[in-house]
Coordinates of C-alpha atoms and ligand atoms in Angstrom, one line a residue:
X1 CA 195.8 31.7 64.0
X2 CA 195.6 34.6 61.6
X3 CA 194.9 32.2 58.8
X4 CA 192.1 30.5 60.7
X5 CA 190.6 33.9 61.5
X6 CA 190.8 35.2 58.0
X7 CA 189.1 32.1 56.6
X8 CA 186.4 32.0 59.2
X9 CA 182.8 31.6 57.9
X10 CA 179.5 30.4 59.1
X11 CA 176.3 29.4 57.4
X12 CA 173.4 30.7 59.5
X13 CA 170.4 28.5 60.2
X14 CA 167.9 28.5 57.3
X15 CA 170.5 29.8 54.7
X16 CA 172.6 28.0 52.2
X17 CA 175.6 30.3 51.7
X18 CA 178.5 30.6 54.1
X19 CA 178.9 34.1 55.5
X20 CA 182.2 35.8 56.4
X21 CA 182.8 38.1 59.3
X22 CA 181.6 41.2 57.4
X23 CA 178.3 39.6 56.5
X24 CA 177.8 38.2 60.0
X25 CA 178.6 41.6 61.5
X26 CA 175.9 43.1 59.2
X27 CA 173.4 40.8 60.7
X28 CA 174.3 41.9 64.2
X29 CA 174.1 45.5 63.1
X30 CA 170.8 45.4 61.3
X31 CA 168.7 42.4 62.5
X32 CA 166.5 42.6 65.6
X33 CA 165.4 39.0 66.0
X34 CA 167.2 37.5 69.1
X35 CA 167.4 34.0 67.7
X36 CA 169.0 35.3 64.4
X37 CA 171.4 37.4 66.4
X38 CA 172.4 34.6 68.7
X39 CA 172.9 32.2 65.7
X40 CA 175.2 34.7 63.9
X41 CA 177.1 35.5 67.1
X42 CA 177.6 31.9 68.1
X43 CA 178.4 30.9 64.6
X44 CA 181.3 33.4 64.3
X45 CA 182.7 32.6 67.7
X46 CA 183.3 29.0 66.7
X47 CA 186.2 30.4 64.7
X48 CA 188.2 30.5 67.9
X49 CA 187.9 26.8 68.8
X50 CA 190.7 25.4 66.6
X51 CA 193.1 28.2 67.8
X52 CA 193.1 27.0 71.3
X53 CA 196.2 24.7 71.3
X54 CA 198.0 27.1 68.9
X55 CA 197.4 30.0 71.3
X56 CA 198.7 28.0 74.3
X57 CA 201.8 27.2 72.3
X58 CA 202.2 30.8 71.1
X59 CA 202.0 32.1 74.7
X60 CA 204.8 29.7 75.7
X61 CA 207.0 30.8 72.8
X62 CA 206.3 34.5 73.2
X63 CA 207.2 34.3 76.8
X64 CA 210.4 32.4 76.1
X65 CA 211.3 35.2 73.6
X66 CA 210.4 37.9 76.1
X67 CA 212.6 36.3 78.8
X68 CA 215.5 36.0 76.5
X69 CA 215.2 39.8 76.1
X70 CA 215.2 40.2 79.8
X71 CA 211.5 40.7 80.5
X72 CA 209.5 38.7 83.0
X73 CA 206.9 37.8 80.4
X74 CA 205.4 39.1 77.2
X75 CA 202.8 41.3 79.1
X76 CA 205.7 43.1 80.8
X77 CA 207.4 43.5 77.4
X78 CA 204.3 45.1 76.0
X79 CA 204.0 47.4 79.0
X80 CA 207.6 48.4 78.8
X81 CA 206.9 50.9 76.0
X82 CA 205.4 53.7 78.2
X83 CA 208.4 55.3 79.8
X84 CA 207.5 54.0 83.2
X85 CA 207.8 50.6 85.1
X86 CA 205.4 48.0 83.7
X87 CA 203.4 47.7 86.8
X88 CA 203.0 51.5 87.2
X89 CA 201.5 51.5 83.7
X90 CA 199.0 48.8 84.7
X91 CA 197.9 51.0 87.6
X92 CA 197.7 54.0 85.3
X93 CA 195.1 52.4 83.0
X94 CA 193.1 51.2 86.1
X95 CA 193.1 54.8 87.4
X96 CA 191.8 56.1 84.1
X97 CA 189.1 53.5 84.0
X98 CA 188.0 54.2 87.5
X99 CA 187.4 57.9 86.4
X100 CA 185.4 56.7 83.4
X101 CA 183.4 53.9 85.0
X102 CA 180.5 56.1 86.3
X103 CA 179.8 57.4 82.8
X104 CA 180.0 54.0 81.3
X105 CA 177.6 52.6 83.9
X106 CA 175.1 55.4 83.2
X107 CA 175.2 54.6 79.5
X108 CA 175.0 50.8 80.2
X109 CA 171.9 51.2 82.4
X110 CA 170.2 53.4 79.9
X111 CA 170.9 51.0 77.0
X112 CA 169.8 48.0 79.1
X113 CA 166.4 49.7 79.9
X114 CA 165.8 50.5 76.2
X115 CA 166.8 46.9 75.2
X116 CA 164.4 45.5 77.9
X117 CA 161.6 47.5 76.4
X118 CA 162.3 46.0 73.0
X119 CA 163.1 42.4 73.9
X120 CA 161.3 41.9 77.2
X121 CA 162.5 41.3 80.8
X122 CA 163.1 37.6 80.3
X123 CA 165.9 38.2 77.8
X124 CA 167.1 41.5 79.4
X125 CA 166.4 41.6 83.2
X126 CA 166.4 44.9 84.9
X127 CA 169.7 44.2 86.6
X128 CA 172.7 42.1 85.6
X129 CA 174.8 42.0 82.5
X130 CA 173.4 42.7 79.0
X131 CA 173.3 39.7 76.5
X132 CA 176.1 40.6 74.2
X133 CA 174.4 39.6 70.9
X134 CA 171.8 42.4 71.3
X135 CA 174.4 45.3 71.2
X136 CA 174.8 45.6 67.4
X137 CA 178.5 44.5 67.2
X138 CA 180.3 41.1 67.3
X139 CA 182.3 42.1 70.4
X140 CA 180.0 44.8 71.8
X141 CA 182.9 47.1 71.3
X142 CA 180.7 49.8 69.7
X143 CA 177.0 50.2 70.2
X144 CA 176.7 52.7 67.5
X145 CA 174.4 50.5 65.4
X146 CA 171.8 50.9 68.1
X147 CA 171.8 54.6 67.8
X148 CA 168.4 54.8 66.0
X149 CA 166.8 52.5 68.7
X150 CA 168.3 54.4 71.6
X151 CA 167.3 57.9 70.8
X152 CA 164.0 58.8 72.3
X153 CA 161.7 61.0 70.2
X154 CA 162.9 64.5 69.8
X155 CA 166.6 63.8 70.3
X156 CA 167.4 62.2 67.0
X157 CA 170.6 63.6 65.4
X158 CA 169.2 66.2 63.0
X159 CA 171.3 65.2 60.1
X160 CA 172.9 62.0 58.9
X161 CA 176.3 62.5 57.4
X162 CA 176.0 59.4 55.2
X163 CA 172.8 60.9 53.6
X164 CA 174.4 64.3 53.2
X165 CA 177.5 62.8 51.4
X166 CA 175.3 60.6 49.1
X167 CA 172.9 63.4 48.2
X168 CA 175.9 65.3 46.9
X169 CA 177.2 62.4 44.9
X170 CA 180.5 62.6 46.8
X171 CA 183.2 60.3 45.3
X172 CA 185.7 58.3 47.3
X173 CA 188.5 60.7 46.3
X174 CA 186.5 63.6 47.4
X175 CA 186.3 62.0 50.9
X176 CA 190.1 61.9 51.0
X177 CA 190.3 65.5 49.9
X178 CA 188.0 66.6 52.7
X179 CA 190.2 65.0 55.2
X180 CA 193.4 66.4 53.7
X181 CA 191.9 69.9 53.5
X182 CA 191.3 69.8 57.3
X183 CA 195.0 69.3 58.0
X184 CA 195.9 71.9 55.3
X185 CA 193.5 74.4 56.9
X186 CA 195.7 74.2 60.0
X187 CA 198.8 75.1 58.1
X188 CA 200.2 71.6 57.4
X189 CA 201.4 70.8 53.9
X190 CA 199.3 69.0 51.4
X191 CA 200.0 65.3 50.9
X192 CA 202.7 64.5 48.3
X193 CA 201.6 63.6 44.8
X194 CA 202.8 60.0 45.3
X195 CA 200.1 59.6 48.0
X196 CA 197.5 60.2 45.4
X197 CA 199.2 58.0 42.8
X198 CA 200.0 55.0 45.0
X199 CA 197.2 54.7 47.6
X200 CA 194.4 52.3 47.3
X201 CA 191.1 54.1 47.7
X202 CA 188.6 51.7 46.3
X203 CA 188.4 47.9 46.1
X204 CA 190.2 47.0 42.9
X205 CA 188.3 44.7 40.5
X206 CA 189.3 41.1 40.0
X207 CA 191.5 40.5 43.0
X208 CA 191.4 39.8 46.7
X209 CA 192.5 42.7 49.0
X210 CA 192.4 43.4 52.7
X211 CA 189.9 46.2 52.9
X212 CA 190.5 47.0 56.6
X213 CA 191.6 50.7 56.5
X214 CA 195.3 51.3 57.2
X215 CA 197.9 54.0 56.7
X216 CA 201.4 53.3 55.5
X217 CA 204.8 55.0 55.4
X218 CA 206.7 52.8 53.0
X219 CA 210.2 54.3 53.1
X220 CA 210.0 56.0 56.6
X221 CA 210.5 59.4 54.8
X222 CA 207.8 60.5 52.4
X223 CA 206.2 57.6 50.6
X224 CA 202.8 57.9 52.5
X225 CA 199.8 55.9 51.4
X226 CA 196.5 54.6 52.7
X227 CA 194.9 51.3 51.8
X228 CA 191.1 51.3 52.1
X229 CA 187.9 50.4 50.3
X230 CA 186.2 53.7 50.8
X231 CA 182.4 53.7 51.0
X232 CA 180.4 56.9 51.0
X233 CA 179.4 56.8 54.7
X234 CA 179.8 59.1 57.6
X235 CA 181.8 56.4 59.3
X236 CA 184.4 56.2 56.4
X237 CA 184.4 60.1 56.4
X238 CA 185.7 59.9 60.0
X239 CA 187.9 56.9 59.3
X240 CA 189.7 58.9 56.6
X241 CA 190.5 61.6 59.2
X242 CA 191.9 58.9 61.4
X243 CA 194.1 57.4 58.7
X244 CA 195.5 60.7 57.6
X245 CA 196.3 61.4 61.2
X246 CA 198.8 58.5 61.0
X247 CA 200.2 59.8 57.7
X248 CA 200.7 63.3 59.0
X249 CA 202.4 61.9 62.1
X250 CA 204.7 59.8 59.9
X251 CA 205.7 62.7 57.8
X252 CA 206.3 65.0 60.7
X253 CA 208.7 62.7 62.5
X254 CA 210.6 61.7 59.3
X255 CA 213.3 64.2 60.3
X256 CA 214.1 62.3 63.5
X257 CA 216.9 59.6 63.7
X258 CA 215.5 56.3 62.5
X259 CA 214.7 54.8 66.0
X260 CA 212.6 57.9 66.9
X261 CA 210.4 57.7 63.8
X262 CA 207.4 56.7 65.8
X263 CA 204.7 58.2 68.1
X264 CA 205.3 59.4 71.6
X265 CA 203.6 56.2 72.7
X266 CA 201.3 54.0 70.6
X267 CA 198.2 55.6 71.9
X268 CA 199.3 58.9 70.4
X269 CA 199.4 57.5 66.9
X270 CA 195.9 56.3 67.2
X271 CA 194.6 59.5 68.8
X272 CA 195.8 62.2 66.4
X273 CA 193.4 61.5 63.5
X274 CA 190.6 60.9 66.0
X275 CA 191.2 64.2 67.5
X276 CA 190.7 65.8 64.1
X277 CA 187.6 63.6 63.8
X278 CA 186.1 65.2 66.9
X279 CA 186.3 68.5 65.0
X280 CA 183.9 67.2 62.4
X281 CA 181.1 69.2 64.0
X282 CA 177.9 70.5 62.4
X283 CA 179.6 74.0 62.2
X284 CA 182.6 72.4 60.4
X285 CA 180.2 70.7 57.9
X286 CA 178.6 74.1 57.3
X287 CA 182.1 75.7 56.7
X288 CA 183.1 73.1 54.1
X289 CA 179.7 73.3 52.4
X290 CA 178.2 70.0 53.3
X291 CA 175.4 71.3 55.5
X292 CA 173.3 74.4 54.8
X293 CA 173.0 75.3 58.4
X294 CA 174.0 73.9 61.8
X295 CA 171.2 72.2 63.8
X296 CA 170.0 73.9 66.9
X297 CA 171.3 73.0 70.4
X298 CA 168.3 70.7 70.9
X299 CA 170.0 68.3 68.5
X300 CA 173.0 67.9 70.8
X301 CA 171.8 65.1 73.0
X302 CA 171.1 62.9 70.0
X303 CA 174.6 63.7 68.5
X304 CA 176.3 63.1 71.9
X305 CA 174.4 59.9 72.5
X306 CA 175.5 58.6 69.1
X307 CA 179.2 59.5 69.8
X308 CA 178.9 57.9 73.3
X309 CA 177.5 54.6 71.8
X310 CA 180.7 54.5 69.8
X311 CA 183.4 55.9 72.0
X312 CA 182.2 55.4 75.6
X313 CA 180.9 51.9 75.0
X314 CA 184.3 51.0 73.6
X315 CA 186.3 51.9 76.8
X316 CA 186.0 48.7 78.9
X317 CA 186.4 46.5 75.8
X318 CA 189.6 48.5 74.9
X319 CA 190.8 47.7 78.4
X320 CA 189.8 44.1 78.9
X321 CA 191.5 42.6 75.8
X322 CA 195.0 43.3 77.2
X323 CA 194.0 43.0 80.9
X324 CA 193.2 39.4 80.0
X325 CA 196.3 38.8 77.9
X326 CA 198.6 40.3 80.5
X327 CA 197.2 37.8 83.0
X328 CA 197.6 35.0 80.5
X329 CA 201.2 35.9 79.8
X330 CA 202.1 36.2 83.5
X331 CA 200.6 32.7 84.2
X332 CA 197.9 34.2 86.4
X333 CA 195.4 32.6 84.0
X334 CA 196.2 29.1 82.9
X335 CA 195.1 27.4 79.6
X336 CA 192.3 25.4 81.3
X337 CA 190.7 28.6 82.4
X338 CA 191.1 30.7 79.2
X339 CA 187.5 30.9 78.2
X340 CA 186.0 31.2 81.7
X341 CA 188.3 33.9 82.8
X342 CA 187.7 35.8 79.5
X343 CA 183.9 35.9 80.2
X344 CA 184.4 36.7 83.9
X345 CA 186.5 39.8 82.9
X346 CA 184.2 40.8 80.1
X347 CA 181.3 40.8 82.6
X348 CA 183.3 42.6 85.3
X349 CA 184.4 45.4 83.0
X350 CA 181.8 45.6 80.2
X351 CA 178.7 44.3 82.0
X352 CA 177.9 41.9 79.1
X353 CA 177.3 38.1 79.0
X354 CA 177.3 35.6 76.2
X355 CA 173.9 34.4 74.8
X356 CA 174.5 30.8 75.8
X357 CA 176.8 29.1 78.2
X358 CA 180.4 29.0 76.9
X359 CA 182.6 26.0 77.7
X360 CA 186.3 25.5 78.0
X361 CA 186.5 23.7 74.6
X362 CA 185.6 27.1 73.0
X363 CA 188.2 29.8 72.7
X364 CA 186.2 33.0 72.4
X365 CA 189.2 35.5 72.7
X366 CA 190.3 34.1 69.3
X367 CA 187.2 35.5 67.7
X368 CA 188.8 38.9 68.0
X369 CA 191.3 39.8 65.3
X370 CA 193.9 41.4 67.6
X371 CA 194.1 38.2 69.7
X372 CA 194.4 35.9 66.7
X373 CA 196.9 38.2 65.1
X374 CA 199.0 39.0 68.2
X375 CA 198.4 42.8 68.1
X376 CA 198.5 44.7 71.4
X377 CA 195.3 46.5 72.1
X378 CA 195.7 48.9 75.0
X379 CA 196.7 51.7 72.5
X380 CA 193.0 52.0 71.5
X381 CA 191.9 52.5 75.1
X382 CA 194.5 55.2 75.6
X383 CA 193.7 56.8 72.2
X384 CA 190.0 57.0 73.2
X385 CA 191.0 59.0 76.3
X386 CA 193.8 61.1 74.7
X387 CA 191.8 62.3 71.8
X388 CA 189.4 64.1 74.2
X389 CA 192.3 65.4 76.2
X390 CA 193.9 66.7 73.0
X391 CA 190.7 68.1 71.7
X392 CA 190.0 70.0 75.0
X393 CA 193.5 71.5 75.0
X394 CA 193.3 72.6 71.3
X395 CA 189.8 74.1 72.0
X396 CA 191.5 76.2 74.7
X397 CA 194.3 77.1 72.3
X398 CA 191.7 78.6 70.0
X399 CA 189.8 80.1 72.9
X400 CA 186.6 78.4 72.0
X401 CA 183.7 79.5 74.1
X402 CA 181.2 76.8 73.0
X403 CA 180.8 73.3 74.5
X404 CA 183.5 70.8 73.4
X405 CA 181.2 68.8 71.2
X406 CA 180.5 71.9 69.1
X407 CA 184.1 73.1 68.9
X408 CA 186.1 72.5 65.7
X409 CA 189.8 73.4 65.3
X410 CA 189.3 73.6 61.5
X411 CA 191.2 76.5 60.0
X412 CA 193.2 77.3 63.1
X413 CA 196.9 77.9 62.4
X414 CA 197.5 78.2 66.1
X415 CA 196.1 74.7 66.9
X416 CA 198.0 73.4 63.8
X417 CA 201.3 74.8 65.1
X418 CA 200.8 73.2 68.5
X419 CA 200.0 69.9 66.9
X420 CA 202.9 70.0 64.4
X421 CA 205.4 70.6 67.2
X422 CA 204.3 67.4 69.0
X423 CA 204.1 65.3 65.8
X424 CA 207.6 66.4 64.9
X425 CA 209.0 65.1 68.2
X426 CA 208.2 61.5 67.2
X427 CA 209.4 59.2 69.9
X428 CA 212.5 61.3 70.7
X429 CA 211.1 62.3 74.1
X430 CA 209.3 60.9 77.1
X431 CA 205.7 60.8 76.1
X432 CA 204.9 63.1 79.1
X433 CA 207.0 65.8 77.4
X434 CA 204.9 65.4 74.2
X435 CA 201.7 65.5 76.2
X436 CA 202.8 68.6 78.0
X437 CA 203.7 70.3 74.7
X438 CA 200.2 69.6 73.4
X439 CA 198.1 70.0 76.6
X440 CA 200.2 71.6 79.3
X441 CA 199.6 68.5 81.4
X442 CA 202.0 65.7 82.2
X443 CA 199.5 62.9 83.0
X444 CA 196.9 61.3 80.9
X445 CA 193.5 62.4 82.1
X446 CA 189.9 61.4 81.5
X447 CA 188.7 64.9 82.3
X448 CA 188.4 65.9 78.6
X449 CA 186.2 63.0 77.8
X450 CA 184.1 63.6 80.9
X451 CA 183.7 67.3 80.1
X452 CA 182.7 66.5 76.5
X453 CA 179.9 64.1 77.6
X454 CA 178.8 66.0 80.7
X455 CA 175.5 67.2 79.2
X456 CA 174.8 63.6 78.2
X457 CA 175.7 62.2 81.6
X458 CA 173.2 64.6 83.2
X459 CA 170.5 63.5 80.8
X460 CA 171.3 59.8 81.2
X461 CA 171.2 60.1 85.0
X462 CA 167.7 61.6 84.7
X463 CA 166.5 58.8 82.4
X464 CA 168.0 56.2 84.8
X465 CA 166.1 57.5 87.8
X466 CA 164.3 54.6 89.4
X467 CA 166.3 52.0 87.4
X468 CA 169.1 49.8 88.6
X469 CA 172.5 51.0 87.6
X470 CA 175.4 48.5 87.3
X471 CA 175.3 44.8 87.0
Ligands
LIG504 ZN1 194.8 53.7 63.4

């Protein structure tokens, strides 16, 4: 299945060369002609079709293995890693989602209205799900590529990090240094010299490599590396903070017994670097010399909207990939309903629909890497919530007075110490102990995320007045 996915290409109508996922994704990000978008979307999704029988067999085998290990099915096995009964964990993620749903619905309604203005009511009716190919991303898991279309006049973000970095002729290695400097500013050690010698920062000439950014801990002690094809963009600037978050975690728990050299739960591993990324505020960019001065408060809505199009839009997708697989593994969804149930759930959670009718001989879940490659996905949903919970707690640690989206923990030893304590615990304790050490709370909470976006939520609700909300 991974091989089919990796080799997937499609030749769009009217073109002669076959395009890979990256090129097709660029069409979805940049093009605004519905037929072109639909063609690229449908073309890529054909990649799932030949996986269908393999996937059915894989579910059978995975379940057989899970049962031999004493679990009811593979979904239960996956949910067993959260220090609570598997079904309690399923309820826990539903609880978190129910807290976040109103904010997502507000964003969804606002985006639908703007898309209706652009594409007309025939394609985008004033109620009902949004056609997925219009959202700027193959899976509609981030709507960030619509940021310029969504911001009404006067609320544009007042700077573009990509332009700032390029205007300063920033090099890939400089980008890594910026990220490292953030951790060092909080009192953590610089990365070892082997990190700089052995990492892959740019695409090497003359050979094929996997460019998808990743962080590695080769010997489970100190051989930390990243593998990435760094481009000079704001997105990669933030991605580097994310990847180094993994490396700093890996180094911090290297003192634990081998089996505890892991994060408190998998959502923690993904959340640490993103927490640092939330501190990449205008004020931080001023401090490190990338911006001359921070934009005024009027710029906040544009900045918040851009972040929400990335991180709030992601939430229901982050939830649905494994909600669907859990039901597949438990037998609640049978092979003859794979595709129909996938779209039912995507509509229920995300409020999106495919551009054309999808039939049962298609296998659209396989058009997402983590399904084809058998990688659990719930960690990303958890990380999107935890990073705001962590950020809020660390903002309180440094007694920040400003709003959360203008708070940076850059340079705070106090925040660094708190973080370091939790990282060093690794997986040696119940994750609730780790959470408590960092935040003082023993339950995951959506409150940090909601507080962060509260000014935006208020503004969205004003914009949505008189419009249908929900689908
Ligand atoms: Zn990651």
